XYZ file of C-alpha atoms in Angstrom:
693
model
C 35.052 53.679 163.410
C 33.619 54.254 159.959
C 34.359 57.590 158.319
C 31.420 59.318 156.687
C 30.319 62.639 155.275
C 27.398 64.500 156.759
C 25.874 65.720 153.529
C 25.408 64.195 150.118
C 27.336 65.393 147.080
C 24.096 66.669 145.613
C 23.472 68.811 148.692
C 27.028 70.084 148.698
C 26.952 70.924 144.991
C 23.658 72.719 145.347
C 24.954 74.726 148.294
C 28.090 75.707 146.398
C 26.082 76.756 143.383
C 23.851 78.883 145.631
C 26.686 80.695 147.347
C 28.957 80.978 144.264
C 31.990 78.812 143.642
C 34.227 81.627 142.541
C 34.365 83.469 145.874
C 36.424 82.120 148.740
C 35.122 85.049 150.805
C 31.648 83.551 150.659
C 33.038 80.252 151.893
C 34.616 81.972 154.861
C 31.381 83.712 155.751
C 29.467 80.444 155.602
C 32.162 78.344 157.259
C 29.968 77.258 160.140
C 27.553 75.678 157.686
C 30.176 74.169 155.404
C 30.188 70.467 156.235
C 32.002 69.275 153.150
C 34.367 66.404 153.933
C 37.884 66.913 155.185
C 40.689 65.190 153.291
C 43.735 63.404 154.690
C 45.985 62.363 151.831
C 49.059 60.253 152.611
C 51.628 59.979 149.798
C 54.514 57.555 150.289
C 57.718 57.769 148.258
C 58.874 54.744 146.225
C 56.425 52.327 147.864
C 55.544 49.443 145.570
C 52.556 47.120 145.744
C 53.709 45.169 148.827
C 50.647 46.270 150.862
C 48.529 44.457 148.260
C 50.294 41.170 149.096
C 51.262 40.317 145.499
C 52.325 36.796 144.620
C 56.039 36.273 144.209
C 57.197 39.067 146.544
C 58.216 38.997 150.200
C 55.364 38.896 152.692
C 54.980 41.854 155.028
C 52.397 42.898 157.579
C 51.099 46.448 157.200
C 48.396 46.613 159.876
C 47.789 50.350 159.605
C 47.542 50.462 155.840
C 45.202 47.489 156.245
C 43.088 49.622 158.610
C 42.421 52.039 155.776
C 41.658 49.155 153.409
C 39.064 47.723 155.808
C 37.259 51.063 155.762
C 37.189 51.661 152.032
C 38.017 50.530 148.512
C 41.455 49.271 147.513
C 42.277 49.772 143.832
C 44.394 46.735 143.048
C 45.190 47.808 139.483
C 46.270 51.418 140.069
C 49.274 52.845 138.228
C 51.421 55.950 138.124
C 51.631 57.987 134.917
C 55.439 58.134 134.887
C 57.529 55.982 137.269
C 59.756 58.883 138.291
C 59.134 61.177 141.263
C 58.821 64.612 139.641
C 56.599 63.840 136.638
C 54.461 61.396 138.595
C 53.677 63.941 141.287
C 53.075 66.653 138.697
C 50.551 64.465 136.875
C 48.539 63.987 140.062
C 48.796 67.527 141.415
C 47.849 69.146 138.082
C 45.657 66.452 136.563
C 47.485 66.364 133.223
C 49.366 63.520 131.570
C 53.141 63.871 131.084
C 52.523 63.681 127.339
C 50.358 66.815 127.630
C 52.601 68.837 129.915
C 55.847 67.567 128.408
C 57.236 67.026 131.920
C 58.633 63.488 131.779
C 61.759 63.898 133.851
C 63.146 65.981 136.730
C 62.519 69.389 135.176
C 60.934 71.987 137.445
C 57.187 72.246 136.923
C 57.306 76.023 137.423
C 59.405 76.276 134.263
C 57.027 74.086 132.272
C 55.055 76.050 129.681
C 51.876 74.089 130.396
C 51.898 73.501 134.140
C 52.793 77.062 135.052
C 49.445 78.106 133.552
C 47.465 75.544 135.567
C 45.884 75.411 139.009
C 47.228 72.741 141.332
C 44.987 70.464 143.350
C 46.001 72.048 146.642
C 45.422 75.566 145.295
C 42.051 74.535 143.867
C 41.012 73.305 147.307
C 42.288 76.499 148.869
C 40.549 78.698 146.289
C 37.231 77.123 147.175
C 37.006 77.298 150.902
C 39.403 74.664 152.236
C 42.182 75.183 154.744
C 45.100 73.389 153.125
C 48.102 72.002 154.989
C 51.173 70.201 153.737
C 54.195 68.471 155.184
C 56.961 66.268 153.868
C 57.395 65.431 150.201
C 54.382 66.528 148.163
C 55.897 68.186 145.129
C 59.294 66.888 144.057
C 62.507 68.567 145.110
C 60.941 70.981 147.575
C 58.999 72.750 144.858
C 55.606 74.185 145.734
C 53.131 76.733 144.458
C 52.766 78.259 147.917
C 49.102 77.259 148.128
C 49.220 75.975 151.684
C 47.798 77.748 154.689
C 50.599 76.197 156.699
C 53.585 73.972 155.954
C 54.965 71.429 158.368
C 58.418 69.813 158.559
C 60.336 69.456 155.318
C 61.241 66.085 153.807
C 64.687 64.582 154.236
C 65.596 61.033 153.243
C 68.492 61.040 155.716
C 70.070 60.752 158.207
C 73.392 61.064 156.445
C 77.029 60.192 156.982
C 79.408 63.145 156.898
C 83.116 63.570 156.301
C 83.451 66.642 158.523
C 83.945 69.038 155.618
C 81.696 68.518 152.626
C 78.719 70.784 151.995
C 77.081 67.886 150.208
C 74.522 66.249 152.469
C 74.026 63.164 150.286
C 77.158 61.237 151.175
C 77.530 57.443 151.032
C 78.067 55.319 154.118
C 81.814 54.720 154.619
C 81.179 51.157 155.839
C 79.511 50.160 152.577
C 81.956 51.361 149.964
C 82.844 47.719 149.202
C 79.649 47.675 147.105
C 81.575 49.334 144.304
C 84.424 46.839 144.116
C 82.873 45.464 140.928
C 81.188 48.626 139.629
C 83.383 51.528 140.601
C 81.688 54.114 138.415
C 78.168 53.471 139.778
C 76.289 56.756 140.026
C 74.579 58.129 143.135
C 76.542 56.023 145.591
C 74.533 57.290 148.556
C 71.382 55.790 147.050
C 72.486 52.166 147.358
C 73.210 52.054 151.068
C 71.033 50.563 153.760
C 71.069 49.457 157.359
C 69.837 50.216 160.866
C 70.542 53.541 162.553
C 72.795 51.623 164.930
C 75.248 51.310 162.020
C 76.744 54.674 162.994
C 78.945 56.072 160.196
C 82.582 56.702 161.068
C 84.301 58.741 158.367
C 88.067 58.480 158.820
C 90.271 61.571 158.471
C 92.101 62.054 155.203
C 94.651 64.866 155.708
C 95.837 64.710 152.115
C 92.320 65.509 150.917
C 91.679 68.002 153.686
C 88.947 65.806 155.216
C 88.887 65.957 159.028
C 86.514 62.999 159.399
C 83.371 62.653 161.494
C 81.607 59.976 163.524
C 77.850 60.105 163.722
C 74.775 60.922 161.678
C 73.647 64.272 160.293
C 70.126 65.362 159.381
C 69.057 68.693 157.939
C 72.641 69.921 158.068
C 72.839 69.373 161.834
C 74.092 66.571 164.077
C 71.528 63.799 164.520
C 71.557 62.513 168.085
C 71.612 58.745 168.312
C 72.324 56.904 171.554
C 70.104 53.953 170.692
C 66.624 53.480 169.296
C 65.115 54.691 172.578
C 67.302 57.785 172.817
C 67.594 59.537 169.503
C 66.322 62.429 167.433
C 63.258 61.820 165.300
C 63.418 61.099 161.591
C 61.731 63.277 159.008
C 58.702 60.990 158.595
C 58.169 60.847 162.343
C 58.164 64.638 162.520
C 55.775 64.891 159.569
C 53.392 62.322 161.019
C 53.339 64.023 164.410
C 52.744 67.443 162.854
C 49.896 65.955 160.819
C 48.287 64.566 163.965
C 48.438 67.990 165.570
C 46.752 69.617 162.557
C 44.013 66.992 162.445
C 43.302 67.467 166.166
C 42.704 71.214 165.829
C 39.321 72.875 165.936
C 38.718 73.861 162.306
C 36.219 76.526 161.301
C 36.025 75.217 157.738
C 36.864 71.983 155.937
C 40.540 71.114 155.780
C 42.798 69.090 153.507
C 46.190 67.866 154.640
C 48.797 66.383 152.318
C 51.381 64.292 154.178
C 54.336 63.101 152.109
C 56.342 60.321 153.771
C 59.795 59.914 152.210
C 60.457 56.318 153.139
C 60.752 53.973 151.288
C 63.035 56.222 149.256
C 66.663 55.177 149.429
C 69.004 55.148 151.315
C 67.143 52.553 153.353
C 67.982 53.585 156.910
C 65.562 52.835 159.764
C 65.677 52.048 163.505
C 66.971 48.608 164.429
C 63.580 47.457 165.751
C 62.191 47.441 162.222
C 65.027 45.278 160.925
C 64.408 42.890 163.800
C 60.890 42.309 162.488
C 62.349 40.585 159.399
C 65.011 37.978 160.189
C 67.161 37.381 157.134
C 66.364 33.678 156.899
C 62.617 34.438 156.815
C 62.719 36.694 153.763
C 61.275 35.293 150.549
C 63.248 36.265 147.455
C 61.246 37.423 144.438
C 61.021 34.622 141.915
C 63.032 34.978 138.706
C 63.653 32.820 135.641
C 66.720 32.321 133.502
C 67.018 34.635 130.481
C 63.947 36.609 131.537
C 65.054 39.576 129.436
C 65.729 37.636 126.239
C 62.328 38.373 124.708
C 61.962 41.922 126.075
C 62.271 45.133 124.091
C 65.952 46.048 123.954
C 65.120 49.647 124.871
C 63.736 48.421 128.201
C 66.077 45.482 128.848
C 69.385 47.325 128.373
C 71.646 45.925 131.112
C 73.454 49.266 131.386
C 70.342 50.855 132.886
C 70.448 51.850 136.517
C 67.968 49.278 137.839
C 69.808 46.327 136.294
C 73.168 47.575 137.527
C 71.824 47.966 141.062
C 70.539 44.403 141.017
C 73.808 43.057 139.604
C 75.804 45.008 142.198
C 74.016 43.180 145.015
C 73.854 39.653 143.619
C 77.574 39.690 142.767
C 78.305 39.821 146.517
C 76.710 36.465 147.267
C 78.992 35.817 150.227
C 77.489 38.785 152.060
C 73.846 37.994 151.280
C 73.563 41.607 150.185
C 70.477 41.089 148.099
C 68.621 39.537 151.031
C 69.919 42.299 153.312
C 68.652 44.949 150.903
C 65.218 43.299 150.885
C 65.284 43.272 154.674
C 66.030 47.003 154.675
C 63.215 47.755 152.227
C 60.764 45.733 154.309
C 61.970 47.510 157.457
C 61.297 50.884 155.842
C 57.813 49.801 154.716
C 57.055 48.719 158.268
C 58.429 52.021 159.586
C 56.163 53.938 157.213
C 53.185 51.828 158.242
C 53.707 52.884 161.849
C 53.665 56.551 160.830
C 50.414 55.933 158.955
C 49.027 54.472 162.164
C 49.765 57.696 164.061
C 47.821 59.694 161.486
C 44.865 57.290 161.566
C 44.817 57.422 165.350
C 44.531 61.195 165.121
C 41.627 60.910 162.684
C 39.837 58.476 164.977
C 40.324 60.784 167.961
C 39.292 63.909 166.065
C 35.851 65.543 166.271
C 35.983 65.324 162.463
C 36.331 61.531 162.452
C 32.944 61.001 160.801
C 33.554 63.580 158.112
C 37.066 62.814 156.882
C 38.134 61.100 153.661
C 41.454 59.258 153.840
C 43.478 58.522 150.708
C 46.611 56.389 150.839
C 48.931 55.998 147.851
C 52.512 56.098 146.518
C 54.043 58.142 143.705
C 55.242 55.018 141.833
C 56.391 51.475 142.420
C 59.850 50.025 142.930
C 61.247 46.727 141.653
C 62.640 44.379 144.275
C 64.610 42.179 141.888
C 61.849 40.854 139.662
C 62.916 41.173 136.002
C 66.454 41.377 137.537
C 65.701 45.043 138.196
C 66.058 47.019 141.429
C 64.618 50.499 140.916
C 61.712 52.489 139.556
C 61.863 53.721 135.923
C 60.552 50.694 134.081
C 57.326 49.910 132.255
C 56.662 46.653 134.077
C 54.227 46.287 136.965
C 57.016 46.491 139.536
C 57.509 50.185 138.782
C 54.093 51.331 137.535
C 51.744 49.670 140.043
C 50.968 51.633 143.202
C 48.800 51.074 146.263
C 45.687 53.267 146.169
C 43.048 53.155 148.898
C 40.137 55.554 149.357
C 38.139 55.437 152.602
C 35.676 57.595 154.476
C 33.145 58.395 151.753
C 29.583 58.311 153.092
C 27.683 55.257 151.872
C 30.665 53.542 150.244
C 31.273 49.812 150.626
C 34.049 48.883 153.019
C 36.811 46.327 152.872
C 36.380 45.701 149.141
C 38.663 45.832 146.110
C 38.372 47.176 142.566
C 40.440 45.681 139.748
C 39.618 48.314 137.132
C 42.800 49.936 135.747
C 43.058 53.473 137.122
C 45.922 55.900 137.562
C 47.201 58.829 139.587
C 45.737 61.299 137.126
C 42.258 60.304 138.329
C 42.759 61.645 141.861
C 42.278 65.349 141.035
C 38.808 64.935 139.449
C 37.903 62.468 142.214
C 38.546 65.059 144.917
C 36.751 67.688 142.867
C 33.618 65.572 143.034
C 33.994 64.480 146.644
C 34.703 68.013 147.852
C 32.206 69.826 145.642
C 34.820 71.756 143.637
C 34.539 73.069 140.052
C 35.458 70.290 137.643
C 37.639 72.482 135.406
C 40.070 74.446 137.581
C 41.960 75.903 134.609
C 38.967 77.469 132.861
C 40.157 80.977 133.737
C 43.876 80.322 133.259
C 45.487 78.098 130.634
C 42.232 76.426 129.645
C 43.644 72.913 130.007
C 40.974 70.382 130.914
C 41.728 67.744 133.505
C 42.494 64.498 131.733
C 41.626 62.019 134.466
C 38.228 60.683 135.420
C 36.550 60.793 138.807
C 36.790 57.513 140.672
C 33.653 58.218 142.697
C 31.493 55.787 140.658
C 33.982 53.001 141.433
C 34.299 54.115 145.053
C 30.548 53.698 145.454
C 30.278 50.585 143.277
C 33.637 48.905 142.503
C 32.067 46.605 139.897
C 29.825 49.279 138.383
C 30.065 51.557 135.368
C 32.794 54.153 134.979
C 33.422 56.700 132.229
C 37.201 56.325 132.383
C 39.295 54.411 129.841
C 39.680 50.637 129.909
C 43.442 51.010 130.317
C 45.818 53.049 132.459
C 48.714 54.642 130.567
C 52.261 55.168 131.831
C 55.056 57.057 130.075
C 58.787 56.525 130.498
C 61.428 58.870 129.039
C 63.986 57.041 126.975
C 66.803 58.465 129.035
C 68.187 56.921 132.184
C 70.236 58.855 134.728
C 72.558 55.936 135.307
C 74.480 56.499 132.129
C 76.947 59.066 133.437
C 75.487 61.962 131.492
C 73.694 65.043 132.641
C 70.124 64.788 131.427
C 69.988 66.672 128.137
C 66.294 66.715 127.377
C 63.271 64.491 127.404
C 63.946 61.850 124.833
C 61.078 60.488 122.846
C 59.306 58.441 125.521
C 58.078 54.891 125.649
C 54.476 54.161 126.672
C 52.634 51.268 128.244
C 48.957 50.603 128.925
C 47.596 48.224 131.540
C 44.145 46.676 131.211
C 42.511 44.218 133.592
C 44.250 41.296 131.913
C 47.027 42.652 129.713
C 49.935 45.044 129.498
C 50.938 46.422 126.102
C 54.074 48.527 125.667
C 55.152 50.552 122.648
C 58.737 51.816 122.697
C 59.902 54.853 120.772
C 61.938 52.475 118.616
C 58.755 50.628 117.635
C 59.561 47.588 119.794
C 56.577 46.063 121.553
C 55.773 43.977 124.583
C 52.533 42.214 125.498
C 51.819 40.245 128.674
C 48.784 38.234 129.731
C 48.451 38.558 133.505
C 45.902 35.777 133.806
C 48.476 33.290 132.564
C 51.676 35.187 133.363
C 51.369 37.519 136.385
C 55.157 38.017 136.578
C 55.519 39.259 132.971
C 57.874 36.486 131.919
C 56.575 35.783 128.396
C 56.368 38.556 125.813
C 53.479 37.741 123.459
C 53.900 40.716 121.124
C 54.922 38.501 118.197
C 52.420 35.745 118.888
C 49.825 35.675 116.034
C 47.195 34.373 118.437
C 47.315 37.717 120.262
C 47.437 39.982 117.199
C 43.892 41.311 117.605
C 44.385 41.991 121.321
C 47.660 43.768 120.627
C 46.091 45.898 117.881
C 43.236 46.955 120.161
C 45.559 47.872 123.007
C 47.846 49.758 120.637
C 44.919 51.849 119.407
C 43.988 52.657 122.993
C 47.585 53.551 123.830
C 47.918 55.903 120.867
C 44.609 57.596 121.668
C 45.699 58.299 125.253
C 49.241 59.189 124.236
C 48.298 61.685 121.552
C 45.180 63.225 123.058
C 42.616 65.299 121.219
C 44.389 68.654 120.913
C 46.192 67.982 117.630
C 45.172 69.958 114.553
C 45.776 68.957 110.961
C 47.908 71.141 108.696
C 47.288 69.129 105.531
C 45.122 71.913 104.151
C 47.168 74.051 101.731
C 45.598 77.180 103.175
C 47.638 76.666 106.334
C 50.898 77.047 104.423
C 52.727 79.597 102.321
C 55.536 78.882 99.892
C 58.506 81.121 99.211
C 57.656 82.054 95.630
C 53.954 82.459 96.432
C 53.341 79.458 94.293
C 51.170 76.663 95.656
C 51.795 72.961 95.919
C 49.788 70.009 94.753
C 47.633 67.933 97.095
C 46.918 64.324 96.148
C 43.812 62.396 97.096
C 45.531 60.880 100.140
C 46.378 64.336 101.482
C 50.027 64.364 100.438
C 51.369 67.844 99.684
C 54.090 68.042 97.048
C 56.079 71.194 96.305
C 58.656 71.396 93.538
C 60.328 73.622 90.998
C 60.699 76.765 93.081
C 63.699 79.022 93.200
C 62.730 80.144 96.697
C 62.338 76.855 98.421
C 60.806 77.740 101.776
C 57.586 76.217 103.056
C 56.135 77.776 106.221
C 52.978 77.855 108.246
C 50.768 80.902 107.885
C 49.675 80.713 111.516
C 52.131 81.681 114.238
C 52.823 79.460 117.221
C 54.403 79.547 120.653
C 55.112 76.404 122.673
C 54.040 73.676 120.274
C 54.656 70.162 118.980
C 54.716 69.521 115.261
C 54.771 66.089 113.592
C 54.903 65.150 109.925
C 56.135 62.605 107.410
C 58.439 64.119 104.808
C 60.111 62.852 101.656
C 62.959 65.192 100.870
C 65.718 65.368 98.218
C 68.395 62.720 98.302
C 71.516 63.353 100.363
C 70.605 66.867 101.476
C 69.894 68.318 104.866
C 66.504 69.802 105.520
C 66.568 72.951 107.589
C 63.843 73.435 110.172
C 63.330 77.018 111.237
C 61.247 78.806 113.815
C 60.455 82.452 114.527
C 61.444 83.141 110.938
C 59.758 85.123 108.251
C 59.195 84.149 104.639
C 61.697 86.091 102.563
C 62.662 85.920 98.936
C 66.324 85.469 99.721
C 66.426 83.398 102.856
C 65.025 82.371 106.190
C 65.392 84.202 109.504
C 65.632 82.381 112.786
C 67.035 79.038 111.649
C 67.392 76.644 114.565
C 68.495 73.230 113.314
C 69.548 71.105 110.373
C 68.402 67.503 110.240
C 69.801 64.312 108.586
C 70.965 62.554 106.523
C 74.444 63.750 107.456
C 73.971 64.584 111.132
C 74.107 62.269 114.120
C 72.063 62.313 117.279
C 73.073 63.306 120.815
C 74.688 59.928 121.473
C 76.908 60.361 118.428
C 75.108 57.658 116.506
C 73.658 58.011 113.048
C 69.959 58.783 113.133
C 67.890 56.147 111.292
C 67.093 57.989 108.101
C 66.458 56.917 104.525
C 67.276 59.648 101.968
C 64.614 60.125 99.365
C 62.088 58.063 101.339
C 59.410 58.887 103.903
C 60.788 59.786 107.317
C 58.859 60.828 110.429
C 59.774 64.086 112.136
C 58.717 65.494 115.470
C 59.584 69.001 116.658
C 58.881 70.230 120.165
C 59.322 73.934 120.888
C 58.882 75.194 124.463
C 60.312 78.527 125.529
C 63.912 78.728 124.346
C 64.206 74.999 123.752
C 63.839 73.214 120.432
C 63.956 69.415 120.236
C 63.880 67.443 116.991
C 63.229 63.706 116.614
C 63.693 61.712 113.428
C 61.982 58.336 113.156
C 61.469 58.183 116.893
C 65.062 59.038 117.861
C 66.133 62.333 119.347
C 68.310 64.152 116.835
C 68.971 67.483 118.522
C 68.131 69.453 121.640
C 69.021 73.142 121.386
C 68.466 76.160 123.604
C 68.489 79.518 121.833
C 67.397 82.782 123.456
C 66.310 84.107 120.052
C 63.524 81.532 119.962
C 61.419 83.206 122.652
C 58.229 84.670 121.251
C 55.627 83.776 118.665
C 56.430 82.850 115.104
C 55.935 80.649 112.093
C 57.595 77.282 111.553
C 59.056 76.255 108.247
C 61.226 73.983 106.114
C 63.803 74.680 103.422
C 66.844 73.148 101.706
C 69.899 75.418 101.704
C 71.781 75.427 98.433
C 69.094 73.730 96.381
C 67.139 75.985 94.018
C 64.428 73.580 92.915
C 63.823 70.886 95.537
C 60.922 68.505 95.626
C 59.337 68.157 99.031
C 56.394 65.921 99.908
C 54.536 65.994 103.219
C 51.709 64.013 104.704
C 50.232 63.132 108.086
C 51.007 66.653 109.244
C 49.664 67.782 112.605
C 50.436 70.400 115.243
C 49.319 71.146 118.773
C 49.983 74.031 121.102
C 51.359 73.340 124.572
């Protein structure tokens, strides 16, 4: 059955304009006449591009995901904006790039100075007449803005082994601890385990450690009944899918949107035995690799100490156990399990009185390497981690069973639903004022080969910090970025290293062409596009002398190229006249030889000093890893300062130098530079810019 909408977007928009978009009360009063489309959005966790049947990866049947594809448009070149759960989901739900919000890692979005001023997609739908439902993993880590009329079952990637005592639910499987024989300090041991539910954990007592032991699974802090695949409790995704079907089947008095977050294929890869049986070990195709694949890659991305490489190495070392093939079997089993849950939801749509007026969107928050590039995880800037399945079906008049190879990304979903559902295009106009940064996919939905006002590349960010390195995350390090076009991928690391791949000739990203002169023009064009999307349009120049004040009230000299030079002052403090709160500040500076430059915030210009000093920068200091920051005294060096709330981060030449939290920094103030102990320094600045966050 083909999904369709009963009224055109023009009719819907006109009706909304007539009744007034700002009032949800009006929508309630006119509910009987509101035939805007319903939305069923299915978000899978850690699902890579397997449903797209990519070359070089194991083959798997996904009949229910294929059902959606036959009814709509499959975007074969869709990418996440950060291959990590929390920032990826935040980019979609708020329609802002990680480089705009500053949320690159697992920080809570509610504590983000940008996102906490913005209206989420689900709240925007709710504000404008939709009943909004949610179940499973939508936001990361159980976070939510409360903008759901009703919430269904919570997500849980269990079931879990238990030792009979621990309050920690995420315990490893006692039968798989041999994995760490060769890598005993591997982090997150629970995350590497896999197997059928019939592999019932049996934790042996350890009286010396006060562990009583326990046999059986646990889920949600309670015993999980398992007497066989036909006599067991239901897993989280099964509960979420069934709750979704019940919501869809209801009689709704106004349009509804339901967000269903399925947690498989997130690790640990546990599933019923029947799904493992679908993939006999000897039938599984291993992803193709080549010798020394990483030799020409950027060292920042090909560091073998990173989590994904260590996970791969951990499996292939145990060749006698065929662990790598067994892990692939478990991943395929979990994909097949998820596909069955998708089928339940589609069956409910087909049986619903709203079947002809329901848009279905299927996607994943990011990809997941299966061993290609010798990597087994998300958190890379290769296609294995950035590429996601994205299918949109049910739009009236759209072509069906077709594909679109234009590069698009998760950030485009918010404006797409705004257009399909007749919502205001700028949800933050009355709050933080941040404009959505994606572009509606509706033109491509209606004509996959037609015109589109979005960029020619999709951009993905990756923080230069990996949680496999035995350290608590200490701040978002200066991130790496990659853009994907139809034919190429270009990556620019914070260190300046580059990668370039030609997918027409090299679909597995085996040959880095960044240093090939024949591709210089292509690389330059892609780099310009990357920088434009990375930096955005909100930066303001501070090269104008009128934006600064100098300690002795004595101006500097501006050269024709915009360089500001200040020298010969007893009071050597240069500060902005304007005051800022939550900002990023970048500049090139040439400072005195062998002296630290002090960067201050929330200070005031005084004759005898600076108030509110927050950090000193090189040449004598080291960065957070204890290494010397690349810095050339007396020469031009690039600085970047990010100030959000109580937190001040300073980068020098693309490397994080310091990350400080100081309660005195809260508020609004000026930012400035000085050189303690030097009465008459010479300071030159150029390429100065600032943006508020």
